[in-house]
Coordinates of C-alpha atoms in Angstrom, one line a residue:
X1 CA 107.1 152.0 43.3
X2 CA 105.6 148.5 42.8
X3 CA 101.9 148.3 42.2
X4 CA 99.7 145.9 44.2
X5 CA 97.6 143.6 42.0
X6 CA 94.0 144.8 41.4
X7 CA 91.4 143.0 43.4
X8 CA 89.4 140.1 42.0
X9 CA 86.7 137.7 43.2
X10 CA 87.7 134.5 45.0
X11 CA 86.0 132.5 42.2
X12 CA 86.2 134.8 39.1
X13 CA 85.0 132.5 36.3
X14 CA 81.2 132.1 36.4
X15 CA 80.9 129.9 33.3
X16 CA 80.7 126.2 32.8
X17 CA 81.5 125.3 29.1
X18 CA 79.1 122.7 27.9
X19 CA 80.3 122.4 24.3
X20 CA 82.7 124.1 21.8
X21 CA 82.5 123.8 18.1
X22 CA 84.1 125.4 15.0
X23 CA 81.9 127.7 12.9
X24 CA 84.5 129.2 10.5
X25 CA 88.1 128.6 9.7
X26 CA 90.6 130.5 7.4
X27 CA 94.4 131.0 7.2
X28 CA 93.9 134.3 9.2
X29 CA 91.0 133.9 11.6
X30 CA 88.8 131.2 13.0
X31 CA 85.4 131.4 14.8
X32 CA 84.0 129.0 17.3
X33 CA 80.7 128.9 19.2
X34 CA 80.7 127.9 22.9
X35 CA 77.6 126.7 24.7
X36 CA 77.7 127.7 28.3
X37 CA 75.9 127.7 31.6
X38 CA 76.3 130.7 34.0
X39 CA 76.5 129.9 37.7
X40 CA 73.4 132.2 38.2
X41 CA 71.5 129.7 36.0
X42 CA 71.4 131.3 32.6
X43 CA 72.5 129.3 29.5
X44 CA 73.6 130.6 26.2
X45 CA 76.0 130.7 23.3
X46 CA 79.1 132.8 22.9
X47 CA 81.0 133.3 19.6
X48 CA 84.8 133.7 19.9
X49 CA 87.1 134.9 17.1
X50 CA 90.6 133.6 17.2
X51 CA 93.5 135.1 15.2
X52 CA 96.1 132.7 13.8
X53 CA 98.8 135.3 13.6
X54 CA 100.2 137.4 16.5
X55 CA 99.5 141.1 16.4
X56 CA 102.8 143.1 16.5
X57 CA 103.7 146.8 16.1
X58 CA 106.7 149.0 16.4
X59 CA 106.9 152.6 17.4
X60 CA 110.1 153.5 15.4
X61 CA 111.7 156.9 16.3
X62 CA 114.3 158.6 14.2
X63 CA 117.1 160.8 15.5
X64 CA 114.8 163.9 15.5
X65 CA 112.0 162.2 17.5
X66 CA 109.8 161.6 14.5
X67 CA 107.6 158.6 14.3
X68 CA 107.7 156.3 11.2
X69 CA 104.1 156.0 10.0
X70 CA 102.6 153.8 7.3
X71 CA 99.5 154.9 5.4
X72 CA 97.1 152.4 3.8
X73 CA 93.5 151.8 3.0
X74 CA 91.8 149.6 5.6
X75 CA 89.2 147.4 4.0
X76 CA 86.9 146.8 7.0
X77 CA 86.7 150.5 7.8
X78 CA 86.6 151.6 4.2
X79 CA 88.9 154.5 5.3
X80 CA 92.5 155.5 5.0
X81 CA 94.6 155.0 8.1
X82 CA 98.0 156.2 9.3
X83 CA 99.7 153.6 11.6
X84 CA 103.0 152.5 13.0
X85 CA 104.5 149.5 11.1
X86 CA 102.7 146.5 12.2
X87 CA 101.6 143.0 11.1
X88 CA 101.1 139.4 12.1
X89 CA 103.6 136.8 13.1
X90 CA 103.1 133.1 12.5
X91 CA 103.7 130.4 15.1
X92 CA 107.3 130.0 13.9
X93 CA 108.1 133.6 14.6
X94 CA 108.5 135.4 18.0
X95 CA 106.8 138.9 18.1
X96 CA 110.3 140.4 17.9
X97 CA 111.2 138.4 14.7
X98 CA 107.8 139.2 13.2
X99 CA 108.0 143.0 13.8
X100 CA 111.6 143.3 12.8
X101 CA 110.6 141.7 9.5
X102 CA 107.6 144.0 9.1
X103 CA 109.7 147.1 9.7
X104 CA 112.0 146.1 6.9
X105 CA 109.2 145.1 4.5
X106 CA 106.9 148.1 5.1
X107 CA 109.4 150.9 5.8
X108 CA 112.8 149.6 4.5
X109 CA 114.3 150.1 7.9
X110 CA 116.3 148.3 10.5
X111 CA 116.8 149.4 14.2
X112 CA 119.8 149.1 16.5
X113 CA 117.9 149.3 19.8
X114 CA 114.6 147.4 20.5
X115 CA 112.7 147.2 23.7
X116 CA 109.2 145.9 24.7
X117 CA 106.8 148.8 25.1
X118 CA 103.3 147.6 25.7
X119 CA 101.1 144.4 25.8
X120 CA 97.4 144.3 25.5
X121 CA 94.3 142.4 24.3
X122 CA 92.7 144.1 21.3
X123 CA 89.1 143.4 21.9
X124 CA 88.5 141.1 24.9
X125 CA 84.7 140.8 24.5
X126 CA 85.0 138.9 21.2
X127 CA 88.6 137.6 20.8
X128 CA 91.6 136.5 22.9
X129 CA 94.0 138.2 20.4
X130 CA 97.2 139.6 22.0
X131 CA 99.2 142.5 20.8
X132 CA 103.0 143.1 21.4
X133 CA 104.3 146.6 20.9
X134 CA 107.9 147.6 20.7
X135 CA 109.9 150.8 20.7
X136 CA 112.8 150.9 18.2
X137 CA 115.5 153.5 17.8
X138 CA 118.8 153.8 15.9
X139 CA 117.1 153.5 12.5
X140 CA 119.1 152.7 9.4
X141 CA 118.0 151.9 5.8
X142 CA 117.9 148.2 4.9
X143 CA 117.1 146.0 2.0
X144 CA 113.8 144.1 1.8
X145 CA 111.3 147.0 1.4
X146 CA 108.3 145.7 -0.6
X147 CA 104.5 145.7 -0.5
X148 CA 102.3 142.7 -0.8
X149 CA 100.1 142.3 -4.0
X150 CA 97.1 143.7 -2.2
X151 CA 98.9 146.5 -0.4
X152 CA 99.5 150.2 -1.4
X153 CA 101.6 151.8 1.3
X154 CA 102.7 155.4 1.9
X155 CA 105.5 156.4 4.3
X156 CA 105.6 159.5 6.4
X157 CA 107.6 160.8 9.4
X158 CA 105.7 162.9 11.9
X159 CA 107.0 164.5 15.2
X160 CA 106.1 162.4 18.2
X161 CA 104.2 165.2 20.0
X162 CA 102.1 165.8 16.9
X163 CA 101.2 162.1 16.7
X164 CA 99.9 162.1 20.2
X165 CA 97.8 165.2 19.4
X166 CA 96.4 163.3 16.4
X167 CA 95.4 160.5 18.7
X168 CA 93.6 162.8 21.0
X169 CA 91.9 164.6 18.1
X170 CA 90.6 161.3 16.7
X171 CA 92.7 161.5 13.5
X172 CA 94.8 158.4 14.3
X173 CA 92.6 155.6 15.4
X174 CA 94.5 152.3 14.8
X175 CA 94.6 150.6 18.2
X176 CA 98.2 149.4 18.1
X177 CA 99.3 152.9 17.1
X178 CA 97.2 154.6 19.7
X179 CA 98.4 152.3 22.5
X180 CA 102.1 152.6 21.5
X181 CA 102.0 156.4 21.4
X182 CA 100.2 156.8 24.7
X183 CA 102.4 154.2 26.4
X184 CA 105.5 156.1 25.4
X185 CA 103.9 159.4 26.4
X186 CA 103.2 157.9 29.8
X187 CA 106.8 156.7 30.2
X188 CA 108.1 160.1 29.3
X189 CA 105.7 161.7 31.8
X190 CA 107.1 159.5 34.6
X191 CA 104.1 157.1 34.8
X192 CA 105.8 154.1 33.3
X193 CA 106.3 150.8 34.9
X194 CA 108.3 147.7 34.0
X195 CA 106.6 144.8 32.3
X196 CA 106.3 141.6 34.3
X197 CA 109.4 139.7 33.6
X198 CA 107.6 136.6 32.4
X199 CA 105.4 138.6 30.1
X200 CA 108.5 140.5 28.7
X201 CA 110.1 137.2 27.8
X202 CA 107.1 136.4 25.6
X203 CA 108.1 139.3 23.3
X204 CA 111.0 137.2 22.2
X205 CA 109.5 133.7 22.4
X206 CA 107.7 131.9 19.5
X207 CA 104.1 131.1 20.2
X208 CA 104.6 127.4 19.3
X209 CA 107.2 127.3 22.2
X210 CA 105.1 129.3 24.6
X211 CA 101.4 129.3 23.6
X212 CA 99.0 131.7 25.3
X213 CA 96.0 130.3 27.2
X214 CA 93.8 131.4 24.2
X215 CA 95.9 129.6 21.7
X216 CA 95.9 126.5 23.9
X217 CA 92.1 126.4 24.0
X218 CA 92.1 126.3 20.2
X219 CA 94.7 123.5 20.1
X220 CA 92.5 121.5 22.5
X221 CA 89.5 121.9 20.2
X222 CA 91.5 120.3 17.4
X223 CA 91.1 120.7 13.6
X224 CA 87.7 121.8 12.2

């Protein structure tokens, strides 16, 4: 059954942007500060974080319905985290190309079957970052497994149902992993829906060929 679009106001954007300026720039993230006027009269400043690389993850399932997990220390959290294989793709890579590479590099695996699973914004109060999640099956070993100089990775396979339980208990907290597991659980429970066709195409398109609205705003801003 097709869903009707959720309601929205006739004029949803209440902001007039008065100025945009770079605050910080690096190979991974960039920060700008926007000066705005709200239609109710308030004026203020809004800091926006942009990610140069595209967030991608893959829920890789083996023939016994076990999830391939990667364990690593996450510096911002100062905590150890178990996650699906994930990483960032540059503008010359489609999300599919990026995550296929990451699966080989992090887990030493290739997959015969790939399908888009879920799309979401990671934290829309502070960034326009987009995340593309895939489901992969038909796993086989492949060459190319290696860690970066600042990575120490562990590999583990965990039954899918147990991974979902670990999400609900708060043991697995990585956002891409949580969304991928719950999205597949929803599909298996009969609640799944097909991605919008235009959105599904973006899983296989390079950002430089099909930039998101968020990336386009940064391009309009120019170099810092």
